Coordinates of N, CA, C and O in Angstrom, one line a residue:
M1 N 22.3 331.3 174.6 CA 23.2 331.6 173.5 C 22.6 332.6 172.6 O 23.3 333.2 171.7
N2 N 21.3 332.8 172.7 CA 20.6 333.8 171.8 C 21.2 335.2 172.0 O 21.1 335.7 173.1
M3 N 21.8 335.8 171.0 CA 22.4 337.1 171.1 C 21.6 338.2 170.5 O 22.1 339.1 169.8
G4 N 20.2 338.1 170.6 CA 19.4 339.1 170.1 C 18.7 338.8 168.8 O 17.9 339.6 168.2
F5 N 18.9 337.6 168.3 CA 18.2 337.1 167.1 C 16.9 336.4 167.5 O 16.7 336.0 168.6
V6 N 16.0 336.4 166.5 CA 14.7 335.7 166.7 C 14.5 334.7 165.6 O 14.7 334.9 164.5
I7 N 14.0 333.5 166.0 CA 13.6 332.5 165.1 C 12.1 332.4 165.1 O 11.5 332.3 166.2
R8 N 11.5 332.4 164.0 CA 10.0 332.4 163.9 C 9.6 331.7 162.6 O 10.4 331.6 161.6
Q9 N 8.3 331.4 162.5 CA 7.7 330.9 161.3 C 7.8 332.0 160.3 O 7.5 333.2 160.6
A10 N 8.1 331.6 159.0 CA 8.1 332.6 158.0 C 6.7 333.1 157.7 O 5.7 332.3 157.9
E11 N 6.6 334.3 157.3 CA 5.3 334.9 156.9 C 5.4 335.4 155.5 O 6.5 335.6 154.9
E12 N 4.2 335.7 154.9 CA 4.2 336.2 153.5 C 5.2 337.4 153.3 O 5.8 337.5 152.3
K13 N 5.3 338.3 154.3 CA 6.1 339.5 154.2 C 7.6 339.1 154.1 O 8.4 340.0 153.7
D14 N 8.0 337.9 154.4 CA 9.4 337.4 154.3 C 9.8 336.9 153.0 O 11.0 336.6 152.8
V15 N 8.9 336.7 152.0 CA 9.2 336.0 150.8 C 10.3 336.6 150.0 O 11.2 336.0 149.5
S16 N 10.3 337.9 149.9 CA 11.4 338.6 149.2 C 12.7 338.3 149.8 O 13.7 338.0 149.1
A17 N 12.8 338.4 151.1 CA 14.1 338.1 151.8 C 14.5 336.7 151.6 O 15.7 336.4 151.4
I18 N 13.5 335.8 151.7 CA 13.8 334.3 151.5 C 14.4 334.1 150.1 O 15.4 333.4 149.9
V19 N 13.8 334.7 149.1 CA 14.3 334.5 147.7 C 15.7 335.1 147.6 O 16.6 334.5 147.0
G20 N 16.0 336.2 148.3 CA 17.3 336.7 148.3 C 18.3 335.8 148.9 O 19.4 335.6 148.5
L21 N 17.9 335.1 150.0 CA 18.8 334.2 150.7 C 19.0 332.9 149.9 O 20.1 332.4 149.9
I22 N 18.0 332.5 149.2 CA 18.1 331.3 148.3 C 19.1 331.7 147.2 O 20.0 330.8 146.9
R23 N 19.1 332.9 146.7 CA 20.1 333.3 145.7 C 21.5 333.3 146.3 O 22.5 332.9 145.6
L24 N 21.7 333.8 147.5 CA 23.0 333.8 148.2 C 23.5 332.3 148.4 O 24.7 332.1 148.2
L25 N 22.6 331.4 148.7 CA 23.0 330.0 148.9 C 23.4 329.5 147.5 O 24.5 328.8 147.4
A26 N 22.7 329.8 146.5 CA 23.1 329.3 145.2 C 24.4 329.9 144.7 O 25.2 329.1 144.1
I27 N 24.7 331.1 145.0 CA 26.0 331.7 144.7 C 27.1 330.9 145.4 O 28.1 330.6 144.8
Y28 N 26.9 330.7 146.7 CA 27.8 329.9 147.5 C 28.1 328.5 146.9 O 29.2 328.1 146.9
E29 N 27.1 327.9 146.3 CA 27.2 326.6 145.7 C 27.6 326.6 144.3 O 27.5 325.6 143.6
N30 N 27.9 327.8 143.8 CA 28.3 328.0 142.3 C 27.2 327.6 141.4 O 27.5 327.0 140.4
A31 N 25.9 327.9 141.8 CA 24.8 327.4 141.0 C 23.7 328.5 140.8 O 22.6 328.1 140.6
E32 N 24.1 329.7 140.8 CA 23.1 330.8 140.8 C 22.2 330.7 139.5 O 21.0 330.9 139.6
D33 N 22.8 330.2 138.4 CA 22.0 330.1 137.2 C 21.0 329.1 137.2 O 20.1 329.0 136.4
Q34 N 21.0 328.2 138.2 CA 20.0 327.1 138.3 C 18.7 327.6 139.1 O 17.7 326.8 139.2
V35 N 18.8 328.7 139.8 CA 17.6 329.2 140.6 C 16.5 329.7 139.7 O 16.7 330.7 139.0
K36 N 15.4 329.0 139.8 CA 14.2 329.5 139.0 C 13.1 329.9 139.8 O 12.1 330.4 139.3
I37 N 13.2 329.8 141.1 CA 12.2 330.2 142.1 C 11.9 331.7 142.0 O 12.8 332.5 141.8
T38 N 10.6 332.0 142.1 CA 10.2 333.4 142.2 C 9.4 333.7 143.4 O 9.0 332.7 144.1
E39 N 9.2 334.9 143.8 CA 8.4 335.3 144.9 C 7.0 334.7 144.8 O 6.4 334.2 145.8
E40 N 6.5 334.8 143.6 CA 5.1 334.3 143.3 C 5.0 332.8 143.6 O 4.0 332.3 144.2
M41 N 6.0 332.1 143.2 CA 6.0 330.6 143.4 C 6.1 330.3 144.9 O 5.3 329.5 145.4
L42 N 6.9 331.0 145.7 CA 7.0 330.8 147.1 C 5.7 331.2 147.8 O 5.3 330.5 148.7
L43 N 5.1 332.3 147.4 CA 3.9 332.7 148.0 C 2.8 331.6 147.8 O 2.1 331.2 148.7
K44 N 2.7 331.2 146.6 CA 1.7 330.1 146.3 C 1.9 328.8 147.0 O 1.0 328.2 147.6
D45 N 3.2 328.4 146.9 CA 3.5 327.1 147.5 C 3.7 327.0 149.0 O 3.5 325.9 149.6
G46 N 4.0 328.1 149.6 CA 4.2 328.1 151.0 C 3.2 328.8 151.9 O 3.2 328.6 153.1
F47 N 2.3 329.6 151.3 CA 1.4 330.4 152.1 C -0.1 330.3 151.7 O -0.9 331.0 152.1
T48 N -0.4 329.3 150.8 CA -1.7 329.0 150.4 C -1.9 327.5 150.5 O -0.9 326.8 150.3
E49 N -3.1 327.1 150.7 CA -3.4 325.6 150.9 C -3.5 325.0 149.5 O -4.0 325.6 148.6
P50 N -3.0 323.8 149.3 CA -2.2 323.0 150.3 C -0.7 323.6 150.3 O -0.1 323.8 149.2
K51 N -0.2 323.7 151.5 CA 1.1 324.2 151.7 C 2.1 323.1 151.2 O 2.0 322.0 151.7
R52 N 3.0 323.5 150.3 CA 4.0 322.5 149.8 C 5.3 322.5 150.7 O 6.1 321.6 150.5
F53 N 5.5 323.5 151.4 CA 6.6 323.6 152.3 C 6.3 324.5 153.5 O 5.3 325.2 153.6
H54 N 7.2 324.4 154.5 CA 7.2 325.2 155.7 C 8.5 325.9 155.8 O 9.5 325.4 155.3
C55 N 8.6 327.0 156.6 CA 9.9 327.7 156.7 C 10.0 328.4 158.0 O 9.0 329.1 158.4
F56 N 11.1 328.4 158.6 CA 11.5 329.2 159.7 C 12.5 330.3 159.2 O 13.3 330.0 158.3
V57 N 12.4 331.5 159.7 CA 13.4 332.5 159.4 C 14.0 333.0 160.7 O 13.5 332.8 161.8
A58 N 15.2 333.5 160.5 CA 16.0 334.1 161.6 C 16.1 335.6 161.3 O 16.5 336.0 160.2
E59 N 15.7 336.4 162.3 CA 15.9 337.8 162.2 C 17.0 338.2 163.2 O 17.0 337.8 164.4
D60 N 17.8 339.1 162.7 CA 18.8 339.7 163.6 C 18.7 341.2 163.4 O 18.7 341.7 162.2
D61 N 18.4 342.0 164.4 CA 18.1 343.4 164.3 C 17.0 343.7 163.3 O 17.1 344.6 162.5
N62 N 15.9 342.8 163.4 CA 14.7 343.0 162.6 C 15.0 342.8 161.1 O 14.2 343.2 160.3
V63 N 16.1 342.1 160.7 CA 16.4 341.8 159.3 C 16.5 340.3 159.2 O 17.1 339.6 160.0
V64 N 15.8 339.7 158.2 CA 15.9 338.3 157.9 C 17.3 338.0 157.4 O 17.7 338.5 156.4
V65 N 18.0 337.1 158.2 CA 19.4 336.8 157.8 C 19.6 335.3 157.6 O 20.7 334.9 157.3
G66 N 18.6 334.5 157.8 CA 18.7 333.1 157.6 C 17.3 332.4 157.5 O 16.3 333.0 157.8
Y67 N 17.4 331.2 157.0 CA 16.1 330.4 156.9 C 16.4 328.9 156.9 O 17.5 328.5 156.6
A68 N 15.3 328.2 157.2 CA 15.3 326.8 157.1 C 14.0 326.4 156.5 O 12.9 326.6 157.1
L69 N 14.1 325.8 155.3 CA 12.9 325.5 154.5 C 12.8 323.9 154.5 O 13.7 323.3 154.2
Y70 N 11.6 323.4 154.9 CA 11.4 322.0 155.0 C 10.0 321.6 154.6 O 9.1 322.4 154.4
F71 N 9.9 320.3 154.4 CA 8.5 319.7 154.1 C 8.5 318.3 154.6 O 9.5 317.7 155.0
Y72 N 7.3 317.7 154.7 CA 7.1 316.4 155.2 C 7.2 315.3 154.1 O 6.7 315.6 153.0
I73 N 7.8 314.2 154.4 CA 7.9 313.1 153.5 C 7.4 311.9 154.2 O 7.1 311.9 155.4
Y74 N 7.3 310.8 153.5 CA 6.8 309.6 154.2 C 7.7 308.4 153.8 O 7.9 308.1 152.6
S75 N 8.2 307.8 154.8 CA 9.0 306.6 154.7 C 8.1 305.4 154.8 O 7.4 305.2 155.8
T76 N 8.1 304.5 153.8 CA 7.3 303.3 153.9 C 7.9 302.3 155.0 O 7.2 301.4 155.3
W77 N 9.1 302.5 155.4 CA 9.6 301.7 156.5 C 9.4 302.3 157.9 O 9.3 301.6 158.8
E78 N 9.4 303.7 158.0 CA 9.4 304.3 159.3 C 8.2 305.3 159.5 O 8.0 305.7 160.6
G79 N 7.5 305.7 158.5 CA 6.4 306.6 158.6 C 6.8 308.1 158.3 O 7.8 308.3 157.6
V80 N 6.1 309.0 159.0 CA 6.3 310.4 158.7 C 7.7 310.8 159.0 O 8.3 310.5 160.1
S81 N 8.3 311.6 158.1 CA 9.6 312.1 158.3 C 9.7 313.5 157.8 O 8.7 314.0 157.2
L82 N 10.8 314.2 158.0 CA 10.9 315.6 157.6 C 12.1 315.7 156.7 O 13.2 315.2 157.0
Y83 N 12.0 316.5 155.6 CA 13.1 316.7 154.7 C 13.5 318.2 154.8 O 12.6 319.1 154.5
L84 N 14.7 318.5 155.2 CA 15.2 319.8 155.3 C 15.8 320.2 153.9 O 16.9 319.7 153.6
E85 N 15.1 321.0 153.2 CA 15.6 321.4 151.8 C 16.8 322.4 151.9 O 17.7 322.2 151.2
D86 N 16.6 323.4 152.7 CA 17.7 324.4 152.8 C 17.9 324.8 154.3 O 16.9 325.0 155.0
L87 N 19.1 325.1 154.6 CA 19.5 325.7 155.9 C 20.6 326.7 155.5 O 21.6 326.3 155.0
F88 N 20.3 328.0 155.7 CA 21.3 329.0 155.3 C 21.2 330.2 156.2 O 20.1 330.7 156.6
V89 N 22.4 330.7 156.5 CA 22.6 331.9 157.3 C 23.6 332.8 156.6 O 24.6 332.3 156.1
K90 N 23.3 334.1 156.4 CA 24.2 335.0 155.7 C 25.6 334.9 156.4 O 25.7 334.8 157.6
K91 N 26.6 334.9 155.6 CA 28.0 334.8 156.1 C 28.3 335.7 157.3 O 28.9 335.3 158.3
E92 N 27.9 337.0 157.1 CA 28.2 338.0 158.2 C 27.5 337.8 159.5 O 27.8 338.4 160.5
N93 N 26.5 336.9 159.4 CA 25.7 336.6 160.6 C 26.0 335.2 161.3 O 25.3 334.8 162.2
R94 N 26.9 334.5 160.7 CA 27.3 333.2 161.2 C 28.1 333.4 162.5 O 28.7 334.4 162.8
G95 N 28.2 332.3 163.3 CA 28.9 332.3 164.5 C 28.2 332.9 165.7 O 28.7 333.1 166.8
K96 N 26.9 333.2 165.5 CA 26.1 333.8 166.6 C 25.1 332.8 167.1 O 24.2 333.2 168.0
G97 N 25.1 331.6 166.6 CA 24.1 330.6 167.1 C 22.8 330.6 166.3 O 21.9 329.9 166.6
I98 N 22.8 331.4 165.2 CA 21.5 331.5 164.4 C 21.3 330.1 163.7 O 20.1 329.7 163.7
G99 N 22.3 329.5 163.1 CA 22.1 328.2 162.4 C 21.6 327.2 163.4 O 20.6 326.4 163.1
L100 N 22.1 327.1 164.6 CA 21.7 326.2 165.6 C 20.2 326.5 166.0 O 19.4 325.6 166.2
G101 N 19.9 327.8 166.1 CA 18.5 328.2 166.4 C 17.5 327.7 165.4 O 16.4 327.2 165.7
L102 N 17.9 327.9 164.1 CA 17.0 327.4 163.0 C 16.9 325.8 163.1 O 15.8 325.3 162.9
V103 N 18.0 325.2 163.3 CA 18.0 323.7 163.4 C 17.1 323.3 164.5 O 16.3 322.3 164.4
N104 N 17.3 323.9 165.7 CA 16.5 323.6 166.8 C 15.0 323.7 166.5 O 14.2 322.9 166.9
A105 N 14.6 324.8 165.8 CA 13.2 325.0 165.5 C 12.7 323.8 164.6 O 11.6 323.3 164.8
V106 N 13.5 323.4 163.6 CA 13.1 322.4 162.7 C 13.0 321.0 163.4 O 12.1 320.3 163.3
I107 N 14.1 320.7 164.2 CA 14.1 319.4 165.0 C 13.0 319.4 166.0 O 12.3 318.4 166.2
S108 N 12.7 320.5 166.7 CA 11.6 320.6 167.6 C 10.3 320.3 166.9 O 9.4 319.6 167.4
N109 N 10.1 320.9 165.7 CA 8.9 320.6 165.0 C 8.8 319.2 164.6 O 7.7 318.6 164.6
A110 N 9.9 318.6 164.2 CA 9.9 317.2 163.8 C 9.5 316.3 165.0 O 8.8 315.3 164.8
R111 N 10.0 316.6 166.1 CA 9.7 315.8 167.3 C 8.2 316.0 167.6 O 7.5 315.1 168.0
E112 N 7.7 317.2 167.5 CA 6.3 317.5 167.8 C 5.4 316.7 166.8 O 4.3 316.2 167.2
M113 N 5.8 316.6 165.6 CA 5.0 315.9 164.5 C 5.3 314.4 164.5 O 4.8 313.7 163.7
K114 N 6.2 314.0 165.5 CA 6.5 312.6 165.6 C 7.2 312.0 164.4 O 6.9 310.9 164.0
C115 N 8.1 312.8 163.8 CA 8.8 312.3 162.6 C 9.8 311.3 163.0 O 10.5 311.4 164.0
A116 N 9.9 310.2 162.2 CA 10.8 309.1 162.5 C 12.3 309.6 162.2 O 13.2 309.1 162.8
R117 N 12.4 310.5 161.3 CA 13.8 311.0 161.0 C 13.7 312.3 160.3 O 12.7 312.7 159.8
V118 N 14.8 313.0 160.3 CA 15.0 314.2 159.6 C 16.2 314.0 158.6 O 17.2 313.4 159.0
Q119 N 16.0 314.3 157.4 CA 17.1 314.1 156.4 C 17.3 315.3 155.5 O 16.4 316.1 155.4
W120 N 18.5 315.4 154.9 CA 18.8 316.4 154.0 C 20.0 316.0 153.2 O 20.6 315.0 153.5
Q121 N 20.4 316.9 152.3 CA 21.6 316.7 151.5 C 22.6 317.8 151.9 O 22.2 318.9 152.3
V122 N 23.9 317.4 151.6 CA 24.9 318.4 151.8 C 25.9 318.2 150.6 O 26.2 317.1 150.3
I123 N 26.3 319.3 150.0 CA 27.3 319.2 148.9 C 28.6 318.7 149.4 O 29.0 319.1 150.5
D124 N 29.2 317.7 148.7 CA 30.4 317.0 149.3 C 31.6 317.9 149.6 O 32.4 317.6 150.4
W125 N 31.7 319.0 148.9 CA 32.9 319.9 149.2 C 32.7 320.9 150.4 O 33.6 321.6 150.8
N126 N 31.5 320.9 150.9 CA 31.2 321.8 152.0 C 31.6 321.2 153.4 O 30.8 320.7 154.2
E127 N 32.9 321.1 153.6 CA 33.4 320.4 154.7 C 33.0 321.0 156.1 O 32.8 320.3 157.0
S128 N 32.9 322.3 156.1 CA 32.5 322.9 157.4 C 31.1 322.6 157.7 O 30.8 322.3 158.9
A129 N 30.2 322.5 156.7 CA 28.8 322.1 157.0 C 28.8 320.6 157.5 O 28.1 320.3 158.4
I130 N 29.5 319.8 156.8 CA 29.5 318.3 157.1 C 30.0 318.2 158.5 O 29.4 317.4 159.3
E131 N 31.1 318.9 158.9 CA 31.6 318.8 160.3 C 30.6 319.3 161.3 O 30.4 318.7 162.3
F132 N 29.9 320.4 161.0 CA 28.8 320.9 161.8 C 27.7 319.9 162.0 O 27.3 319.6 163.1
Y133 N 27.3 319.2 160.9 CA 26.2 318.3 161.0 C 26.6 317.0 161.8 O 25.8 316.5 162.6
V134 N 27.8 316.6 161.7 CA 28.3 315.4 162.4 C 28.5 315.7 163.9 O 28.0 315.0 164.7
K135 N 29.3 316.8 164.1 CA 29.7 317.0 165.5 C 28.7 317.7 166.3 O 28.5 317.4 167.5
R136 N 27.9 318.6 165.7 CA 27.0 319.4 166.5 C 25.5 318.8 166.5 O 24.8 319.0 167.4
L137 N 25.2 318.2 165.3 CA 23.8 317.7 165.2 C 23.7 316.2 165.4 O 22.6 315.7 165.3
F138 N 24.9 315.6 165.5 CA 24.9 314.1 165.7 C 24.3 313.4 164.5 O 23.8 312.3 164.6
A139 N 24.4 314.0 163.3 CA 24.0 313.4 162.1 C 25.0 312.5 161.5 O 26.2 312.5 162.0
R140 N 24.6 311.7 160.6 CA 25.6 310.7 159.9 C 25.2 310.6 158.4 O 24.1 310.9 158.0
E141 N 26.2 310.2 157.7 CA 25.9 309.9 156.3 C 25.0 308.7 156.2 O 25.2 307.8 157.0
R142 N 24.1 308.6 155.3 CA 23.2 307.5 155.2 C 23.9 306.3 154.6 O 23.9 306.2 153.3
I143 N 24.5 305.5 155.4 CA 25.0 304.2 154.9 C 24.4 303.1 155.8 O 24.4 303.2 157.0
E144 N 23.7 302.2 155.1 CA 22.9 301.2 155.9 C 23.7 299.9 156.0 O 24.9 299.9 155.8
D145 N 23.0 298.8 156.3 CA 23.7 297.5 156.5 C 24.5 297.1 155.2 O 24.2 297.5 154.1
K146 N 25.6 296.4 155.5 CA 26.5 295.9 154.5 C 27.1 297.0 153.6 O 27.3 296.9 152.4
D147 N 27.2 298.2 154.2 CA 27.8 299.4 153.5 C 27.0 299.8 152.3 O 27.6 300.5 151.4
A148 N 25.7 299.5 152.3 CA 24.9 300.1 151.2 C 24.8 301.6 151.4 O 24.4 302.0 152.4
K149 N 25.1 302.3 150.4 CA 25.0 303.8 150.4 C 23.9 304.3 149.5 O 23.8 303.9 148.3
W150 N 23.0 305.1 150.0 CA 21.9 305.6 149.3 C 22.3 306.7 148.4 O 23.0 307.6 148.8
L151 N 21.9 306.7 147.1 CA 22.2 307.8 146.2 C 21.0 308.6 145.9 O 19.9 308.1 146.0
N152 N 21.2 309.9 145.7 CA 20.0 310.7 145.4 C 19.8 310.8 143.9 O 20.8 311.1 143.2
M153 N 18.6 310.5 143.5 CA 18.3 310.5 142.0 C 17.4 311.7 141.8 O 16.7 312.2 142.7
I154 N 17.4 312.3 140.6 CA 16.6 313.4 140.3 C 16.2 313.4 138.8 O 16.9 312.9 138.0
M155 N 14.9 313.8 138.5 CA 14.4 314.0 137.2 C 14.0 315.4 137.0 O 13.0 315.8 137.7
D156 N 14.6 316.2 136.1 CA 14.1 317.5 135.8 C 12.9 317.4 134.9 O 12.5 316.3 134.5
V157 N 12.3 318.5 134.6 CA 11.0 318.5 133.8 C 11.3 317.8 132.4 O 10.5 317.0 131.9
S158 N 12.4 318.1 131.8 CA 12.8 317.5 130.5 C 12.8 315.9 130.7 O 12.3 315.2 129.8
A159 N 13.5 315.4 131.7 CA 13.5 314.0 131.9 C 12.2 313.4 132.2 O 11.8 312.3 131.7
Q160 N 11.3 314.1 132.9 CA 10.0 313.6 133.2 C 9.2 313.5 131.9 O 8.5 312.5 131.6
E161 N 9.3 314.5 131.0 CA 8.5 314.5 129.8 C 9.1 313.4 128.9 O 8.3 312.7 128.2
K162 N 10.4 313.3 128.8 CA 11.0 312.2 128.0 C 10.5 310.8 128.4 O 10.2 310.0 127.6
F163 N 10.5 310.6 129.8 CA 10.0 309.3 130.3 C 8.6 309.1 129.8 O 8.2 308.0 129.4
I164 N 7.7 310.1 130.1 CA 6.2 309.9 129.8 C 6.1 309.6 128.3 O 5.3 308.7 127.9
K165 N 6.8 310.3 127.4 CA 6.8 310.0 126.0 C 7.2 308.6 125.7 O 6.6 307.9 124.9
S166 N 8.3 308.2 126.3 CA 8.8 306.8 126.0 C 7.9 305.8 126.5 O 7.7 304.7 125.9
Y167 N 7.2 306.0 127.6 CA 6.3 305.1 128.2 C 5.1 304.9 127.3 O 4.6 303.8 127.0
K168 N 4.6 306.1 126.8 CA 3.4 306.0 125.9 C 3.7 305.3 124.6 O 2.9 304.6 124.1
T169 N 5.0 305.5 124.1 CA 5.4 304.8 122.9 C 5.5 303.3 123.1 O 5.1 302.5 122.2
E170 N 5.8 302.9 124.3 CA 6.0 301.4 124.6 C 4.6 300.7 124.8 O 4.5 299.5 124.7
Q171 N 3.6 301.5 125.0 CA 2.3 300.9 125.3 C 1.5 300.5 124.1 O 1.6 300.9 123.0

């Protein structure tokens, strides 16, 4: 299925292209104003020890057109797992198998690392992505026994600081 594209581990030279793709993903998700990542942050966090993330890139005609950024997490019930933070391919490069190639690289890595599971989020209105994940990747929404549905919680820096301040006040 490979039509001339290459999937490989990201290198420092790819950081500018990755930031550009992150911005395109944010534009697609109507959230460009929320992107705070810089090339310097990616260089520090992904290419110096301790590495905070790993990334595969897809090249088509020697141009980076997609990426899959992931990191390892730990499940207290199942052990080492992998979290796929982003999977993105430029619109004009879709339909060539590049997304599947990136997913294959991530899943192969997860199997090599003996990950119990791979998990990620998908925005609820992205129906084409959800269909792709279910039909092509055999993924499912995380609903456990008795229809318990896991919700994703988040604390931004402001919430973290507010909590620490409130905790100290209570002590």
